[in-house]
CSV table of C-alpha atoms in Angstrom, one decimal:
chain,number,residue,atom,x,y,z
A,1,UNK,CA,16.6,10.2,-11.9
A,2,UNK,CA,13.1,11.0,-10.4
A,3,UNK,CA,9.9,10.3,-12.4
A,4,UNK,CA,7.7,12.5,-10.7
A,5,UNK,CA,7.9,16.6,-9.7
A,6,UNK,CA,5.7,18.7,-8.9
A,7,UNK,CA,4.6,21.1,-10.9
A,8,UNK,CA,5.4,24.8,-10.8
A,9,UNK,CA,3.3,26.1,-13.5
A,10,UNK,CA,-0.4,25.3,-14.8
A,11,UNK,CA,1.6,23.9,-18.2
A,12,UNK,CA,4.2,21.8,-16.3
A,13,UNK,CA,3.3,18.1,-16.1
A,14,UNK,CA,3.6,15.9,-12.8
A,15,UNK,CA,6.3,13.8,-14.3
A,16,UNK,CA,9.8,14.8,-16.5
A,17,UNK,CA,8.8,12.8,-19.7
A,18,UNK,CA,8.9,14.7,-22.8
A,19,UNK,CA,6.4,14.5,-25.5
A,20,UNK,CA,6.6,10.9,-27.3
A,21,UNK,CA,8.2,9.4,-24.2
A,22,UNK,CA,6.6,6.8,-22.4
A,23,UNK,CA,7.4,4.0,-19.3
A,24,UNK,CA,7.7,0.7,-20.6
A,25,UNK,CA,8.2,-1.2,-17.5
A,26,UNK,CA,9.2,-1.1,-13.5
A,27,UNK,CA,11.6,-2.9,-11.7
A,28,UNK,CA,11.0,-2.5,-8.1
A,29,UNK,CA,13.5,-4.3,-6.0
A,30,UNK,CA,12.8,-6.8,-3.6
A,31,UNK,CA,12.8,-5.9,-0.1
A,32,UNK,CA,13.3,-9.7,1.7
A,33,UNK,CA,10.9,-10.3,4.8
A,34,UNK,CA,10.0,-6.7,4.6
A,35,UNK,CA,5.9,-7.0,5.6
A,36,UNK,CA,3.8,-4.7,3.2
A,37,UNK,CA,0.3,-3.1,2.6
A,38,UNK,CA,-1.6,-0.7,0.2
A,39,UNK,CA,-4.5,1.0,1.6
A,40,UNK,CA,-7.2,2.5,-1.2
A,41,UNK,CA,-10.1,5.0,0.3
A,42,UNK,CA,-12.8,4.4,-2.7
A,43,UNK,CA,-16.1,6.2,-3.2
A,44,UNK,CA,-18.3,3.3,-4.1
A,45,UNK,CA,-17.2,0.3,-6.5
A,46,UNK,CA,-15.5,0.6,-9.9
A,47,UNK,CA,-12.9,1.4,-11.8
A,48,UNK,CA,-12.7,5.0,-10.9
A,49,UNK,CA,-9.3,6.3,-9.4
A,50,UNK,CA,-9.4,6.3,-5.4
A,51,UNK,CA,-9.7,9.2,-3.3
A,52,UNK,CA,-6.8,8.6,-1.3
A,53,UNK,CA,-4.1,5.6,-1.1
A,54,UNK,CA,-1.4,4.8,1.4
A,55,UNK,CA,1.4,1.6,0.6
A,56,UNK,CA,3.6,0.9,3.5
A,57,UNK,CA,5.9,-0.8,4.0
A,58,UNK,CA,7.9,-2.3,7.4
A,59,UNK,CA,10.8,-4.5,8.9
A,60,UNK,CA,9.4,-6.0,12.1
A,61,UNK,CA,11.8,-7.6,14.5
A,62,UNK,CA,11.0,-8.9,17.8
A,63,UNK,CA,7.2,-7.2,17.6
A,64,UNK,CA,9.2,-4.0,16.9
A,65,UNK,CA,9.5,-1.9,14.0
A,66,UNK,CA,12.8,-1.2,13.3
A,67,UNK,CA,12.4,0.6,9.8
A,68,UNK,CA,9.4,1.9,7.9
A,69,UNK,CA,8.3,3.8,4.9
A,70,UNK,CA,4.9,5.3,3.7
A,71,UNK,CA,3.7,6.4,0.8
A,72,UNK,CA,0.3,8.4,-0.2
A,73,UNK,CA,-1.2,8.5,-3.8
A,74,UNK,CA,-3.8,10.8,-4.6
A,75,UNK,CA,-3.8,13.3,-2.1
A,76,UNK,CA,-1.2,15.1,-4.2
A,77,UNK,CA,-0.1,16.1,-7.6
A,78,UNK,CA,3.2,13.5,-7.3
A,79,UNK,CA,3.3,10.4,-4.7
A,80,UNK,CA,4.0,11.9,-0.9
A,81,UNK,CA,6.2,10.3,0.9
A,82,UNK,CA,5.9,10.2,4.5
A,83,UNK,CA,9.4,10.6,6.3
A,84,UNK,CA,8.1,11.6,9.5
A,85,UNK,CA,5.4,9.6,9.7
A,86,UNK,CA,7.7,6.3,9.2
A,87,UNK,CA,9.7,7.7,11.6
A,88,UNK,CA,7.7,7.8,13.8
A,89,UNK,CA,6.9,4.4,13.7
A,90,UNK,CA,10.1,3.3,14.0
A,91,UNK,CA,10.7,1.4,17.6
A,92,UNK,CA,6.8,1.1,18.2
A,93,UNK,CA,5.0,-1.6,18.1
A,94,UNK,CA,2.2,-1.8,15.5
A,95,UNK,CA,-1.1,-1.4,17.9
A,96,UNK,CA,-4.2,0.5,16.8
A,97,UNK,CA,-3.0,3.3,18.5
A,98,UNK,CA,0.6,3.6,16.8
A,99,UNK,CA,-1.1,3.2,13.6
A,100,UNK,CA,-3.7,5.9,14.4
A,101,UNK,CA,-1.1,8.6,15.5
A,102,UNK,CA,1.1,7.7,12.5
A,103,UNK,CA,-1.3,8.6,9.8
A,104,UNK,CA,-2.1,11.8,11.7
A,105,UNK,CA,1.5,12.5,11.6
A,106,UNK,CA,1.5,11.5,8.0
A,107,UNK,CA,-1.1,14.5,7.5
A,108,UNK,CA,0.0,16.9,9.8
A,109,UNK,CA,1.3,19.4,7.2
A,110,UNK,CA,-0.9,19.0,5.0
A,111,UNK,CA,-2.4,21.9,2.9
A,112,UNK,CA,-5.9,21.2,0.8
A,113,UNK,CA,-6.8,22.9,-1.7
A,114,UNK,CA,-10.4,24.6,-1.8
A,115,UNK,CA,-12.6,21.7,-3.4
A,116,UNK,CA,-10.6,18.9,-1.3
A,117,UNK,CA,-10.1,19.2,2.1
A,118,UNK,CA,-11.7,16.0,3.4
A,119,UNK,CA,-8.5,14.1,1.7
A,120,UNK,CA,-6.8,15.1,4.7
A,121,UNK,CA,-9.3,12.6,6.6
A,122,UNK,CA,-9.7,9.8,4.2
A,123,UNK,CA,-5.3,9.7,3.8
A,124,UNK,CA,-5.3,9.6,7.5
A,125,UNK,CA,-7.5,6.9,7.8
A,126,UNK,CA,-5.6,5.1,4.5
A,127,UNK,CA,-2.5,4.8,6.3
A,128,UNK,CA,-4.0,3.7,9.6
A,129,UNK,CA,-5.3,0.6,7.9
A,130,UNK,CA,-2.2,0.3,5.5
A,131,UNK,CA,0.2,0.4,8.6
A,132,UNK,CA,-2.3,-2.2,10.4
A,133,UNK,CA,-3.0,-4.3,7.6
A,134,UNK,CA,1.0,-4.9,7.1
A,135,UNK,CA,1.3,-5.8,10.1
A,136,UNK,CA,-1.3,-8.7,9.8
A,137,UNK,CA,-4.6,-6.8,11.6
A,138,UNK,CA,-7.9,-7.3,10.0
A,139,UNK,CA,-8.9,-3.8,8.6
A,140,UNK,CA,-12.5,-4.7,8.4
A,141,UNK,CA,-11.9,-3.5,4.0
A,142,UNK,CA,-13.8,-5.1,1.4
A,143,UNK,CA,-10.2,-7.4,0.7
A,144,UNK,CA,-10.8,-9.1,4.1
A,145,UNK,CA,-11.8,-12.6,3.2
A,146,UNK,CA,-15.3,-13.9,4.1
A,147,UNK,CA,-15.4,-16.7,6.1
A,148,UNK,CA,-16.8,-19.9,4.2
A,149,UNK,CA,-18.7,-21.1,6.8
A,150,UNK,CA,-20.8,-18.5,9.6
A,151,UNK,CA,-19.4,-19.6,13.0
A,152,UNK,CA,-21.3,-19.8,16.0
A,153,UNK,CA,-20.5,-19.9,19.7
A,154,UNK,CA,-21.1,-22.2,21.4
A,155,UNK,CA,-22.9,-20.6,24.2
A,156,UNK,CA,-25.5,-19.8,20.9
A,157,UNK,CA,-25.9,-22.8,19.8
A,158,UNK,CA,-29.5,-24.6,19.8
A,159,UNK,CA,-29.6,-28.6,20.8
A,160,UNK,CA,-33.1,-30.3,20.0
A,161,UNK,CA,-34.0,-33.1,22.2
């Protein structure tokens, strides 16, 4: 059975639980060598909810993608899922350019609302990185470790005599 709906009435709740009814736990299967990424588009540090949020998740073979899904959070009243967009992806290789036109697919129909039409930008941008950071890329985010020690070239380096 599915968790989540969406609604069809100011009254109806995003989810089928009935008053007094609660999750208590969820068991996600595991998905072998599957490579994976979550994406979160903040608005400055804290605990507050993100703006927009992609997951993705891919089976690489041979530098190919050969099956794909995304997932956006916060961009709409129940977790969108991306068909097209992880279709798309499928038999590409995962550039900065196949990642770029799959979160504009994964947008592509979208429909804001008055107050939040800029979502539209930041979920496009959250499943770029989510799709590059799966596949290994540096996405420049906060999560990217810092190096422990600054590196230099060589050609920079300064020898006293």
């Amino acid at each position: 059975a599915d968790l989540y709906r969406t609604p069809a009435a100011d009254r109806e709740l995003e989810n089928v639980l009935q008053p007094g009814q609660f999750v208590t736990h969820v068991i996600i299967p595991a998905h072998g060598d599957r490579l994976t990424a979550a994406y979160e588009v903040r608005q400055g540090e804290g605990p507050d909810q993100p703006l927009a949020a992609a997951a993705v998740s891919i089976d690489v073979v041979a530098g190919t993608v050969q099956n794909a899904s995304i997932v956006l959070g916060q961009v709409a009243p129940t977790p969108w899922i991306a068909r097209e967009a992880a279709q798309l992806l499928c038999g590409k290789e995962v550039t900065e350019e196949s990642a770029a036109m799959v979160g504009h697919q994964a947008v592509s129909g979208a429909m804001p609302l008055s107050q939040n039409e800029y979502k539209i930008q930041l979920a496009q941008v959250a499943v770029k990185r989510a799709v590059l950071k799966a596949a290994g890329y540096d996405t420049g985010g906060l999560d990217t470790p810092m190096p422990l020690e600054p590196t230099v070239s060589p050609s920079l380096e300064t020898h006293i005599a």
